[in-house]
């Protein structure tokens, strides 16, 4: 990764608070940029992964920390980041959050007007799915920073957020109030919002994310990170594949990329081809033995609700969006362009690498595939942080080196800080019952006559 020391950041000594930190996507991005971070995560298994990775962590509920222990957070923190849970906003979810967007925008207006937390919380409890309200937490943290004696009432310099594309409208409302209304203390920000594709930043996976980057007004207007790789276009790939089959060979990576645009006046496109699964997994690295190529991947879930239309991609393409179902994807190995047998499915190490996590990242606890799928791709996160801080475009090389697992002593120290005990959770940690959020829509019981 390009050293942050070679280029002045727009703020001195950046320090990240990562809300809804998951297994560490944004923290790994910060690590690659030599930026310290503190993550808040409520899921026990994700915290175990973080401790094993050596990441500073609080095993806690984001809302509870804001309400009960905000003053204990390091006052040096000046970058607020996070990706609030997206289940209720996601196309794959129930859609409750999408229906509540107008209501949530109203809560944003009330927060910026200085309405009391008690009144806001009372209204939020009426939402059909409590996770919908979590998208407000970054704004509530930004406001709380200006009210914190421990911080000297100093606002965060930067805010970096990412979510599923359905939340773009909400980020734009965030931008509107941060720029025009400002926080209750008068602090205003310059903000940029957009929907970005992760494969255009070197992640070997197609994944679209709505992002927001905000800088305190005096620090200047931010820009979205410039892409480093070409976009993957399924129709273009299918056309090239059909044409190549007619010529008796398979399309190459360069053939499979979208043609470079003509910039005129002799200028050439400098974007690299998107990174394929074969490039990401083919070579041995660390304990990863290297994935035999060529291979073909069939996703576990259907397209547009139709199980018969399962997504199929080859090792010469980027992966489909990595979700918690990644461990169920079926991988077929080829011989002389013919499928001969089902090969081993993706390991958690490989699934993490498709998310751009370093090889040998120490996935721990249960539901590891869900941890991988929920995470921010670290390389994508590094691009967001670099753009926010005004740092050079990051190189993916640092994230391709095997991750060094924390020693037992380091892990115990981190867990003592995050959970209150070196080898166990304590009463301050979210309870086991809290680990499974309530259903957004109750299941209708069948009538006795049915």
CSV table of C-alpha atoms in Angstrom, one decimal:
chain,number,residue,atom,x,y,z
A,1,UNK,CA,0.0,0.0,0.0
A,2,UNK,CA,1.3,3.5,-0.8
A,3,UNK,CA,2.7,4.9,2.4
A,4,UNK,CA,0.6,7.6,4.0
A,5,UNK,CA,3.9,9.2,5.0
A,6,UNK,CA,4.7,10.0,1.4
A,7,UNK,CA,1.7,12.3,1.1
A,8,UNK,CA,0.3,14.7,3.6
A,9,UNK,CA,-3.2,13.9,4.9
A,10,UNK,CA,-5.6,16.8,5.1
A,11,UNK,CA,-5.7,16.1,8.9
A,12,UNK,CA,-3.0,15.4,11.5
A,13,UNK,CA,-2.8,11.9,12.9
A,14,UNK,CA,-6.0,10.3,11.5
A,15,UNK,CA,-7.7,7.9,13.9
A,16,UNK,CA,-10.8,6.0,12.8
A,17,UNK,CA,-13.9,5.0,14.8
A,18,UNK,CA,-15.5,2.1,12.9
A,19,UNK,CA,-19.2,1.7,13.7
A,20,UNK,CA,-20.8,-1.7,13.0
A,21,UNK,CA,-17.2,-2.9,12.4
A,22,UNK,CA,-17.9,-6.5,11.5
A,23,UNK,CA,-14.8,-8.7,11.1
A,24,UNK,CA,-12.7,-5.7,10.1
A,25,UNK,CA,-13.0,-4.6,6.5
A,26,UNK,CA,-12.5,-0.9,7.1
A,27,UNK,CA,-10.0,-1.5,9.9
A,28,UNK,CA,-7.9,-3.7,7.6
A,29,UNK,CA,-8.1,-0.8,5.1
A,30,UNK,CA,-6.9,1.6,7.8
A,31,UNK,CA,-4.1,-0.8,8.8
A,32,UNK,CA,-2.9,-0.9,5.2
A,33,UNK,CA,-2.7,2.9,5.3
A,34,UNK,CA,-1.0,3.0,8.7
A,35,UNK,CA,-4.1,4.6,10.3
A,36,UNK,CA,-5.1,3.3,13.7
A,37,UNK,CA,-8.8,2.4,14.3
A,38,UNK,CA,-11.2,1.3,17.0
A,39,UNK,CA,-14.1,-0.8,16.0
A,40,UNK,CA,-17.5,-1.3,17.7
A,41,UNK,CA,-19.1,-4.6,16.9
A,42,UNK,CA,-22.0,-6.5,18.7
A,43,UNK,CA,-21.6,-9.9,17.1
A,44,UNK,CA,-19.5,-12.2,19.3
A,45,UNK,CA,-18.0,-14.3,16.4
A,46,UNK,CA,-17.0,-11.2,14.4
A,47,UNK,CA,-15.3,-9.9,17.6
A,48,UNK,CA,-13.4,-13.2,17.9
A,49,UNK,CA,-12.2,-12.7,14.3
A,50,UNK,CA,-11.2,-9.1,15.1
A,51,UNK,CA,-9.3,-10.2,18.2
A,52,UNK,CA,-7.4,-12.9,16.3
A,53,UNK,CA,-6.6,-10.3,13.7
A,54,UNK,CA,-5.2,-7.9,16.3
A,55,UNK,CA,-7.8,-5.2,15.8
A,56,UNK,CA,-8.8,-2.9,18.6
A,57,UNK,CA,-12.4,-3.6,19.4
A,58,UNK,CA,-15.3,-2.9,21.7
A,59,UNK,CA,-17.8,-5.8,21.9
A,60,UNK,CA,-20.8,-3.7,22.4
A,61,UNK,CA,-24.0,-2.3,20.8
A,62,UNK,CA,-23.3,0.9,18.9
A,63,UNK,CA,-26.4,2.6,20.3
A,64,UNK,CA,-25.5,1.7,23.9
A,65,UNK,CA,-21.9,3.0,23.6
A,66,UNK,CA,-23.3,6.4,22.3
A,67,UNK,CA,-25.8,6.6,25.2
A,68,UNK,CA,-23.8,5.2,28.0
A,69,UNK,CA,-20.0,5.3,27.4
A,70,UNK,CA,-19.3,7.8,24.7
A,71,UNK,CA,-17.0,9.8,27.0
A,72,UNK,CA,-14.7,6.7,27.3
A,73,UNK,CA,-13.9,6.7,23.6
A,74,UNK,CA,-10.4,8.1,22.7
A,75,UNK,CA,-10.8,11.8,22.3
A,76,UNK,CA,-8.2,11.7,19.5
A,77,UNK,CA,-10.6,10.0,17.1
A,78,UNK,CA,-11.2,12.3,14.2
A,79,UNK,CA,-12.6,10.0,11.4
A,80,UNK,CA,-16.1,8.5,11.8
A,81,UNK,CA,-16.7,5.5,9.5
A,82,UNK,CA,-19.0,2.6,9.1
A,83,UNK,CA,-21.5,0.6,7.2
A,84,UNK,CA,-24.8,0.3,9.2
A,85,UNK,CA,-26.6,-3.1,8.9
A,86,UNK,CA,-28.4,-3.2,5.6
A,87,UNK,CA,-30.9,-6.1,5.9
A,88,UNK,CA,-34.0,-3.9,5.9
A,89,UNK,CA,-32.7,-1.7,3.0
A,90,UNK,CA,-31.3,-4.5,0.9
A,91,UNK,CA,-33.1,-5.7,-2.2
A,92,UNK,CA,-32.6,-9.2,-0.7
A,93,UNK,CA,-34.2,-8.2,2.6
A,94,UNK,CA,-37.8,-7.5,3.6
A,95,UNK,CA,-37.8,-4.0,2.3
A,96,UNK,CA,-39.1,-2.5,5.5
A,97,UNK,CA,-36.3,0.1,5.5
A,98,UNK,CA,-37.0,1.2,2.0
A,99,UNK,CA,-40.6,1.9,2.9
A,100,UNK,CA,-39.5,3.8,5.9
A,101,UNK,CA,-37.1,6.1,4.0
A,102,UNK,CA,-39.3,9.1,4.3
A,103,UNK,CA,-39.8,8.5,8.0
A,104,UNK,CA,-36.0,8.2,8.5
A,105,UNK,CA,-35.5,11.5,6.6
A,106,UNK,CA,-37.8,13.1,9.1
A,107,UNK,CA,-35.8,11.8,12.0
A,108,UNK,CA,-32.7,13.3,10.3
A,109,UNK,CA,-34.4,16.7,10.2
A,110,UNK,CA,-35.3,16.4,13.9
A,111,UNK,CA,-31.8,15.4,15.0
A,112,UNK,CA,-30.3,18.3,13.1
A,113,UNK,CA,-32.8,20.6,14.7
A,114,UNK,CA,-31.7,19.5,18.1
A,115,UNK,CA,-34.7,17.4,19.1
A,116,UNK,CA,-34.0,15.5,22.3
A,117,UNK,CA,-32.7,11.9,22.2
A,118,UNK,CA,-35.5,10.8,24.4
A,119,UNK,CA,-38.2,11.9,22.0
A,120,UNK,CA,-36.3,10.5,19.0
A,121,UNK,CA,-35.8,7.1,20.7
A,122,UNK,CA,-39.5,6.9,21.7
A,123,UNK,CA,-40.5,7.4,18.1
A,124,UNK,CA,-37.9,5.0,16.7
A,125,UNK,CA,-39.2,2.2,18.9
A,126,UNK,CA,-42.4,2.3,16.9
A,127,UNK,CA,-40.6,1.2,13.7
A,128,UNK,CA,-41.5,-2.4,12.6
A,129,UNK,CA,-37.9,-3.4,12.4
A,130,UNK,CA,-35.5,-1.8,14.9
A,131,UNK,CA,-32.5,-2.3,12.6
A,132,UNK,CA,-33.9,0.4,10.3
A,133,UNK,CA,-33.0,3.0,12.9
A,134,UNK,CA,-29.3,2.0,13.0
A,135,UNK,CA,-28.7,3.9,9.8
A,136,UNK,CA,-29.1,7.1,11.9
A,137,UNK,CA,-26.3,6.2,14.3
A,138,UNK,CA,-23.5,7.8,12.4
A,139,UNK,CA,-25.3,11.1,12.4
A,140,UNK,CA,-26.1,10.7,16.1
A,141,UNK,CA,-22.4,10.0,16.8
A,142,UNK,CA,-21.4,13.1,14.8
A,143,UNK,CA,-23.8,15.2,16.9
A,144,UNK,CA,-22.7,13.6,20.2
A,145,UNK,CA,-19.0,14.4,19.4
A,146,UNK,CA,-19.9,18.1,19.5
A,147,UNK,CA,-21.5,17.7,22.9
A,148,UNK,CA,-18.6,15.7,24.4
A,149,UNK,CA,-16.6,17.4,27.2
A,150,UNK,CA,-13.9,14.7,26.8
A,151,UNK,CA,-13.4,15.8,23.2
A,152,UNK,CA,-13.6,19.5,24.0
A,153,UNK,CA,-16.8,19.5,22.0
A,154,UNK,CA,-14.7,19.0,18.8
A,155,UNK,CA,-16.6,17.6,15.8
A,156,UNK,CA,-15.2,14.8,13.6
A,157,UNK,CA,-13.2,16.0,10.7
A,158,UNK,CA,-14.3,13.3,8.3
A,159,UNK,CA,-17.2,11.0,7.9
A,160,UNK,CA,-17.0,7.9,5.6
A,161,UNK,CA,-20.1,5.7,5.2
A,162,UNK,CA,-21.1,2.8,2.9
A,163,UNK,CA,-24.3,0.8,2.4
A,164,UNK,CA,-26.3,-1.0,-0.2
A,165,UNK,CA,-27.4,1.1,-3.2
A,166,UNK,CA,-31.0,1.4,-1.9
A,167,UNK,CA,-29.6,3.8,0.8
A,168,UNK,CA,-28.2,6.3,-1.7
A,169,UNK,CA,-31.3,8.5,-1.3
A,170,UNK,CA,-30.7,8.5,2.5
A,171,UNK,CA,-27.0,9.4,2.1
A,172,UNK,CA,-28.1,12.3,-0.2
A,173,UNK,CA,-30.4,13.5,2.5
A,174,UNK,CA,-27.5,13.2,5.0
A,175,UNK,CA,-25.5,15.4,2.5
A,176,UNK,CA,-28.2,18.0,2.2
A,177,UNK,CA,-28.5,18.6,6.0
A,178,UNK,CA,-24.8,18.3,6.7
A,179,UNK,CA,-24.0,21.0,4.0
A,180,UNK,CA,-27.0,23.3,4.4
A,181,UNK,CA,-28.3,22.9,8.0
A,182,UNK,CA,-25.2,21.7,9.8
A,183,UNK,CA,-25.0,19.9,13.1
A,184,UNK,CA,-26.9,21.5,16.0
A,185,UNK,CA,-23.7,23.3,17.1
A,186,UNK,CA,-23.4,24.9,13.6
A,187,UNK,CA,-20.7,22.6,12.2
A,188,UNK,CA,-21.1,22.1,8.4
A,189,UNK,CA,-19.5,19.6,6.0
A,190,UNK,CA,-18.8,19.4,2.3
A,191,UNK,CA,-20.1,16.1,1.1
A,192,UNK,CA,-20.0,13.8,-1.9
A,193,UNK,CA,-22.3,10.8,-2.5
A,194,UNK,CA,-22.4,8.2,-5.2
A,195,UNK,CA,-22.9,4.5,-6.1
A,196,UNK,CA,-19.6,2.8,-6.9
A,197,UNK,CA,-18.7,-0.7,-8.2
A,198,UNK,CA,-16.0,-2.5,-6.3
A,199,UNK,CA,-14.4,-4.3,-9.3
A,200,UNK,CA,-13.4,-0.8,-10.6
A,201,UNK,CA,-11.1,-0.6,-7.5
A,202,UNK,CA,-9.4,-3.9,-8.0
A,203,UNK,CA,-11.7,-6.1,-5.9
A,204,UNK,CA,-12.2,-9.5,-7.7
A,205,UNK,CA,-16.0,-9.2,-7.2
A,206,UNK,CA,-18.9,-7.3,-8.7
A,207,UNK,CA,-20.6,-5.4,-5.8
A,208,UNK,CA,-22.3,-2.0,-5.9
A,209,UNK,CA,-22.2,0.2,-2.8
A,210,UNK,CA,-23.7,3.6,-2.0
A,211,UNK,CA,-21.0,5.8,-0.3
A,212,UNK,CA,-20.8,9.1,1.4
A,213,UNK,CA,-17.6,11.1,2.1
A,214,UNK,CA,-17.9,14.2,4.2
A,215,UNK,CA,-15.2,16.7,5.2
A,216,UNK,CA,-15.6,19.4,7.8
A,217,UNK,CA,-16.2,22.6,5.8
A,218,UNK,CA,-12.8,24.1,6.4
A,219,UNK,CA,-11.1,21.1,4.9
A,220,UNK,CA,-12.5,21.5,1.4
A,221,UNK,CA,-14.8,19.5,-0.7
A,222,UNK,CA,-14.0,15.8,-1.1
A,223,UNK,CA,-14.2,13.8,-4.3
A,224,UNK,CA,-15.1,10.2,-4.9
A,225,UNK,CA,-12.2,7.8,-5.4
A,226,UNK,CA,-11.1,7.6,-9.0
A,227,UNK,CA,-11.5,4.1,-10.5
A,228,UNK,CA,-8.3,2.1,-11.1
A,229,UNK,CA,-9.8,-0.8,-13.0
A,230,UNK,CA,-12.4,-1.1,-15.8
A,231,UNK,CA,-16.0,-2.0,-15.0
A,232,UNK,CA,-17.2,-5.6,-15.6
A,233,UNK,CA,-20.1,-5.7,-18.1
A,234,UNK,CA,-21.9,-9.0,-18.3
A,235,UNK,CA,-23.3,-8.4,-21.8
A,236,UNK,CA,-19.9,-7.4,-23.2
A,237,UNK,CA,-18.3,-10.5,-21.6
A,238,UNK,CA,-21.0,-12.8,-23.0
A,239,UNK,CA,-20.5,-11.3,-26.5
A,240,UNK,CA,-16.8,-11.8,-26.4
A,241,UNK,CA,-17.2,-15.3,-25.0
A,242,UNK,CA,-19.5,-16.2,-27.8
A,243,UNK,CA,-17.2,-14.7,-30.4
A,244,UNK,CA,-14.1,-16.4,-28.9
A,245,UNK,CA,-15.9,-19.8,-28.9
A,246,UNK,CA,-16.5,-19.4,-32.6
A,247,UNK,CA,-12.7,-18.9,-33.0
A,248,UNK,CA,-11.9,-21.9,-31.0
A,249,UNK,CA,-10.5,-20.2,-27.9
A,250,UNK,CA,-11.7,-18.6,-24.7
A,251,UNK,CA,-11.6,-14.8,-24.2
A,252,UNK,CA,-8.6,-13.4,-22.3
A,253,UNK,CA,-8.8,-11.0,-19.4
A,254,UNK,CA,-8.1,-8.1,-21.7
A,255,UNK,CA,-10.7,-9.3,-24.2
A,256,UNK,CA,-13.1,-9.7,-21.3
A,257,UNK,CA,-12.8,-6.1,-20.2
A,258,UNK,CA,-14.9,-3.3,-21.4
A,259,UNK,CA,-13.1,-1.6,-24.3
A,260,UNK,CA,-11.1,1.4,-23.2
A,261,UNK,CA,-12.9,4.7,-24.1
A,262,UNK,CA,-11.4,6.9,-26.7
A,263,UNK,CA,-10.1,10.0,-24.9
A,264,UNK,CA,-9.1,11.8,-28.1
A,265,UNK,CA,-5.9,13.6,-28.9
A,266,UNK,CA,-3.8,10.4,-28.7
A,267,UNK,CA,-4.6,9.8,-25.0
A,268,UNK,CA,-5.0,6.2,-23.9
A,269,UNK,CA,-7.0,4.7,-21.1
A,270,UNK,CA,-4.8,3.7,-18.2
A,271,UNK,CA,-7.4,1.6,-16.3
A,272,UNK,CA,-6.4,-1.9,-15.6
A,273,UNK,CA,-8.6,-4.9,-16.6
A,274,UNK,CA,-10.9,-6.0,-13.7
A,275,UNK,CA,-9.4,-8.6,-11.5
A,276,UNK,CA,-10.7,-12.2,-12.0
A,277,UNK,CA,-11.3,-15.0,-9.5
A,278,UNK,CA,-8.5,-16.9,-11.2
A,279,UNK,CA,-6.0,-14.1,-10.7
A,280,UNK,CA,-7.1,-13.7,-7.1
A,281,UNK,CA,-7.0,-17.4,-6.2
A,282,UNK,CA,-4.9,-19.2,-8.7
A,283,UNK,CA,-1.4,-18.5,-7.2
A,284,UNK,CA,-0.2,-20.1,-3.9
A,285,UNK,CA,0.2,-17.5,-1.1
A,286,UNK,CA,0.6,-18.1,2.6
A,287,UNK,CA,-1.3,-21.3,3.6
A,288,UNK,CA,-3.4,-20.9,0.5
A,289,UNK,CA,-2.3,-23.7,-1.9
A,290,UNK,CA,-3.6,-22.0,-5.0
A,291,UNK,CA,-6.9,-22.8,-6.7
A,292,UNK,CA,-6.6,-25.1,-9.7
A,293,UNK,CA,-7.8,-23.3,-12.9
A,294,UNK,CA,-9.8,-23.2,-15.0
A,295,UNK,CA,-13.0,-23.5,-12.9
A,296,UNK,CA,-16.6,-22.5,-13.1
A,297,UNK,CA,-18.7,-21.3,-10.2
A,298,UNK,CA,-22.5,-21.7,-9.8
A,299,UNK,CA,-24.1,-19.5,-7.2
A,300,UNK,CA,-26.4,-21.1,-4.6
A,301,UNK,CA,-29.3,-18.7,-5.1
A,302,UNK,CA,-31.5,-17.9,-8.1
A,303,UNK,CA,-31.7,-14.7,-10.2
A,304,UNK,CA,-34.8,-12.6,-9.8
A,305,UNK,CA,-36.3,-15.2,-7.5
A,306,UNK,CA,-36.1,-17.9,-10.1
A,307,UNK,CA,-34.0,-20.9,-8.8
A,308,UNK,CA,-33.4,-22.2,-12.3
A,309,UNK,CA,-31.6,-19.0,-13.3
A,310,UNK,CA,-28.6,-19.4,-11.1
A,311,UNK,CA,-25.6,-17.2,-11.7
A,312,UNK,CA,-22.7,-18.9,-13.4
A,313,UNK,CA,-19.2,-17.4,-13.9
A,314,UNK,CA,-15.8,-18.8,-14.8
A,315,UNK,CA,-12.4,-18.2,-13.2
A,316,UNK,CA,-11.7,-15.6,-15.9
A,317,UNK,CA,-14.5,-13.3,-14.5
A,318,UNK,CA,-14.8,-11.5,-11.2
A,319,UNK,CA,-17.0,-13.2,-8.6
A,320,UNK,CA,-20.6,-12.3,-8.1
A,321,UNK,CA,-21.4,-10.3,-5.0
A,322,UNK,CA,-20.0,-12.3,-2.1
A,323,UNK,CA,-22.8,-12.9,0.5
A,324,UNK,CA,-23.2,-15.2,3.5
A,325,UNK,CA,-24.0,-18.0,1.0
A,326,UNK,CA,-20.5,-18.0,-0.5
A,327,UNK,CA,-19.7,-21.3,1.2
A,328,UNK,CA,-22.6,-23.0,-0.7
A,329,UNK,CA,-21.4,-21.9,-4.2
A,330,UNK,CA,-20.6,-25.0,-6.3
A,331,UNK,CA,-17.2,-25.0,-8.0
A,332,UNK,CA,-16.6,-27.2,-11.1
A,333,UNK,CA,-13.2,-27.9,-12.4
A,334,UNK,CA,-12.4,-28.2,-16.1
A,335,UNK,CA,-10.3,-30.4,-18.3
A,336,UNK,CA,-9.9,-29.6,-22.0
A,337,UNK,CA,-12.8,-27.1,-21.7
A,338,UNK,CA,-15.1,-29.8,-20.4
A,339,UNK,CA,-16.5,-29.9,-16.9
A,340,UNK,CA,-15.3,-33.2,-15.5
A,341,UNK,CA,-16.1,-33.1,-11.8
A,342,UNK,CA,-17.2,-30.9,-8.9
A,343,UNK,CA,-14.2,-29.4,-7.1
A,344,UNK,CA,-13.7,-28.2,-3.6
A,345,UNK,CA,-16.0,-25.3,-2.6
A,346,UNK,CA,-14.5,-22.0,-1.6
A,347,UNK,CA,-12.8,-22.1,1.8
A,348,UNK,CA,-13.2,-19.1,4.1
A,349,UNK,CA,-9.7,-18.0,3.3
A,350,UNK,CA,-10.6,-18.0,-0.4
A,351,UNK,CA,-14.0,-16.3,0.2
A,352,UNK,CA,-12.2,-13.6,2.2
A,353,UNK,CA,-9.7,-13.1,-0.7
A,354,UNK,CA,-12.6,-12.6,-3.1
A,355,UNK,CA,-13.6,-9.8,-0.8
A,356,UNK,CA,-9.9,-8.5,-1.0
A,357,UNK,CA,-9.1,-9.6,2.6
A,358,UNK,CA,-5.4,-10.6,2.9
A,359,UNK,CA,-4.7,-14.4,2.7
A,360,UNK,CA,-4.7,-16.2,6.0
A,361,UNK,CA,-7.1,-13.7,7.6
A,362,UNK,CA,-8.1,-15.4,10.9
A,363,UNK,CA,-11.8,-16.0,10.5
A,364,UNK,CA,-13.1,-17.3,13.8
A,365,UNK,CA,-16.2,-18.2,15.7
A,366,UNK,CA,-19.4,-19.3,14.0
A,367,UNK,CA,-21.2,-18.0,10.8
A,368,UNK,CA,-17.9,-17.2,9.2
A,369,UNK,CA,-19.4,-17.1,5.7
A,370,UNK,CA,-21.9,-14.5,6.9
A,371,UNK,CA,-19.0,-12.5,8.4
A,372,UNK,CA,-17.2,-12.5,5.0
A,373,UNK,CA,-20.4,-11.5,3.1
A,374,UNK,CA,-21.3,-8.7,5.5
A,375,UNK,CA,-17.8,-7.1,5.5
A,376,UNK,CA,-16.6,-4.0,3.6
A,377,UNK,CA,-14.1,-5.1,1.0
A,378,UNK,CA,-10.8,-3.8,2.5
A,379,UNK,CA,-9.3,-2.7,-0.8
A,380,UNK,CA,-12.5,-0.7,-1.5
A,381,UNK,CA,-12.4,0.7,2.0
A,382,UNK,CA,-8.8,1.8,1.4
A,383,UNK,CA,-9.9,3.7,-1.7
A,384,UNK,CA,-12.7,5.5,0.3
A,385,UNK,CA,-10.4,6.4,3.1
A,386,UNK,CA,-7.6,7.6,0.8
A,387,UNK,CA,-10.1,9.8,-1.1
A,388,UNK,CA,-11.5,11.2,2.2
A,389,UNK,CA,-8.0,12.0,3.5
A,390,UNK,CA,-6.5,13.2,0.2
A,391,UNK,CA,-4.0,10.4,0.1
A,392,UNK,CA,-2.6,8.7,-3.0
A,393,UNK,CA,-4.5,5.9,-4.7
A,394,UNK,CA,-3.8,2.8,-2.7
A,395,UNK,CA,-2.1,-0.2,-4.3
A,396,UNK,CA,-3.6,-3.7,-3.7
A,397,UNK,CA,-0.2,-5.3,-3.0
A,398,UNK,CA,-0.2,-4.9,0.8
A,399,UNK,CA,-3.5,-6.7,0.9
A,400,UNK,CA,-2.2,-9.7,-1.0
A,401,UNK,CA,0.4,-10.5,1.7
A,402,UNK,CA,-0.6,-13.1,4.3
A,403,UNK,CA,-2.1,-11.5,7.5
A,404,UNK,CA,-0.2,-12.0,10.7
A,405,UNK,CA,-2.4,-13.5,13.4
A,406,UNK,CA,-2.2,-11.9,16.8
A,407,UNK,CA,-0.3,-13.7,19.5
A,408,UNK,CA,-2.2,-15.2,22.4
A,409,UNK,CA,-0.9,-12.4,24.6
A,410,UNK,CA,-2.1,-9.7,22.1
A,411,UNK,CA,-5.4,-11.4,21.7
A,412,UNK,CA,-6.0,-11.7,25.4
A,413,UNK,CA,-5.1,-8.0,25.9
A,414,UNK,CA,-7.5,-6.9,23.1
A,415,UNK,CA,-10.3,-9.1,24.5
A,416,UNK,CA,-9.7,-7.7,28.0
A,417,UNK,CA,-10.3,-4.3,26.6
A,418,UNK,CA,-13.2,-5.2,24.3
A,419,UNK,CA,-15.1,-7.7,26.5
A,420,UNK,CA,-13.7,-7.1,30.0
A,421,UNK,CA,-12.0,-10.5,30.3
A,422,UNK,CA,-9.1,-12.2,28.5
A,423,UNK,CA,-11.0,-15.4,27.6
A,424,UNK,CA,-14.7,-14.7,27.8
A,425,UNK,CA,-17.5,-12.2,27.4
A,426,UNK,CA,-18.8,-10.4,30.5
A,427,UNK,CA,-22.0,-8.7,31.5
A,428,UNK,CA,-21.0,-5.6,29.5
A,429,UNK,CA,-21.2,-7.6,26.2
A,430,UNK,CA,-24.3,-8.0,24.2
A,431,UNK,CA,-26.1,-11.2,25.4
A,432,UNK,CA,-26.4,-14.3,23.3
A,433,UNK,CA,-30.1,-13.7,22.8
A,434,UNK,CA,-29.3,-10.3,21.2
A,435,UNK,CA,-27.1,-11.9,18.5
A,436,UNK,CA,-30.1,-12.8,16.4
A,437,UNK,CA,-32.2,-9.7,15.5
A,438,UNK,CA,-36.0,-10.1,15.7
A,439,UNK,CA,-37.8,-10.8,12.5
A,440,UNK,CA,-39.0,-7.7,10.7
A,441,UNK,CA,-42.3,-9.3,9.8
A,442,UNK,CA,-43.9,-11.9,12.1
A,443,UNK,CA,-44.5,-15.3,10.6
A,444,UNK,CA,-48.2,-16.0,10.1
A,445,UNK,CA,-49.2,-19.1,11.9
A,446,UNK,CA,-51.3,-21.6,9.9
A,447,UNK,CA,-54.8,-22.0,11.0
A,448,UNK,CA,-55.8,-25.2,12.6
A,449,UNK,CA,-58.1,-26.1,9.7
A,450,UNK,CA,-55.2,-25.8,7.1
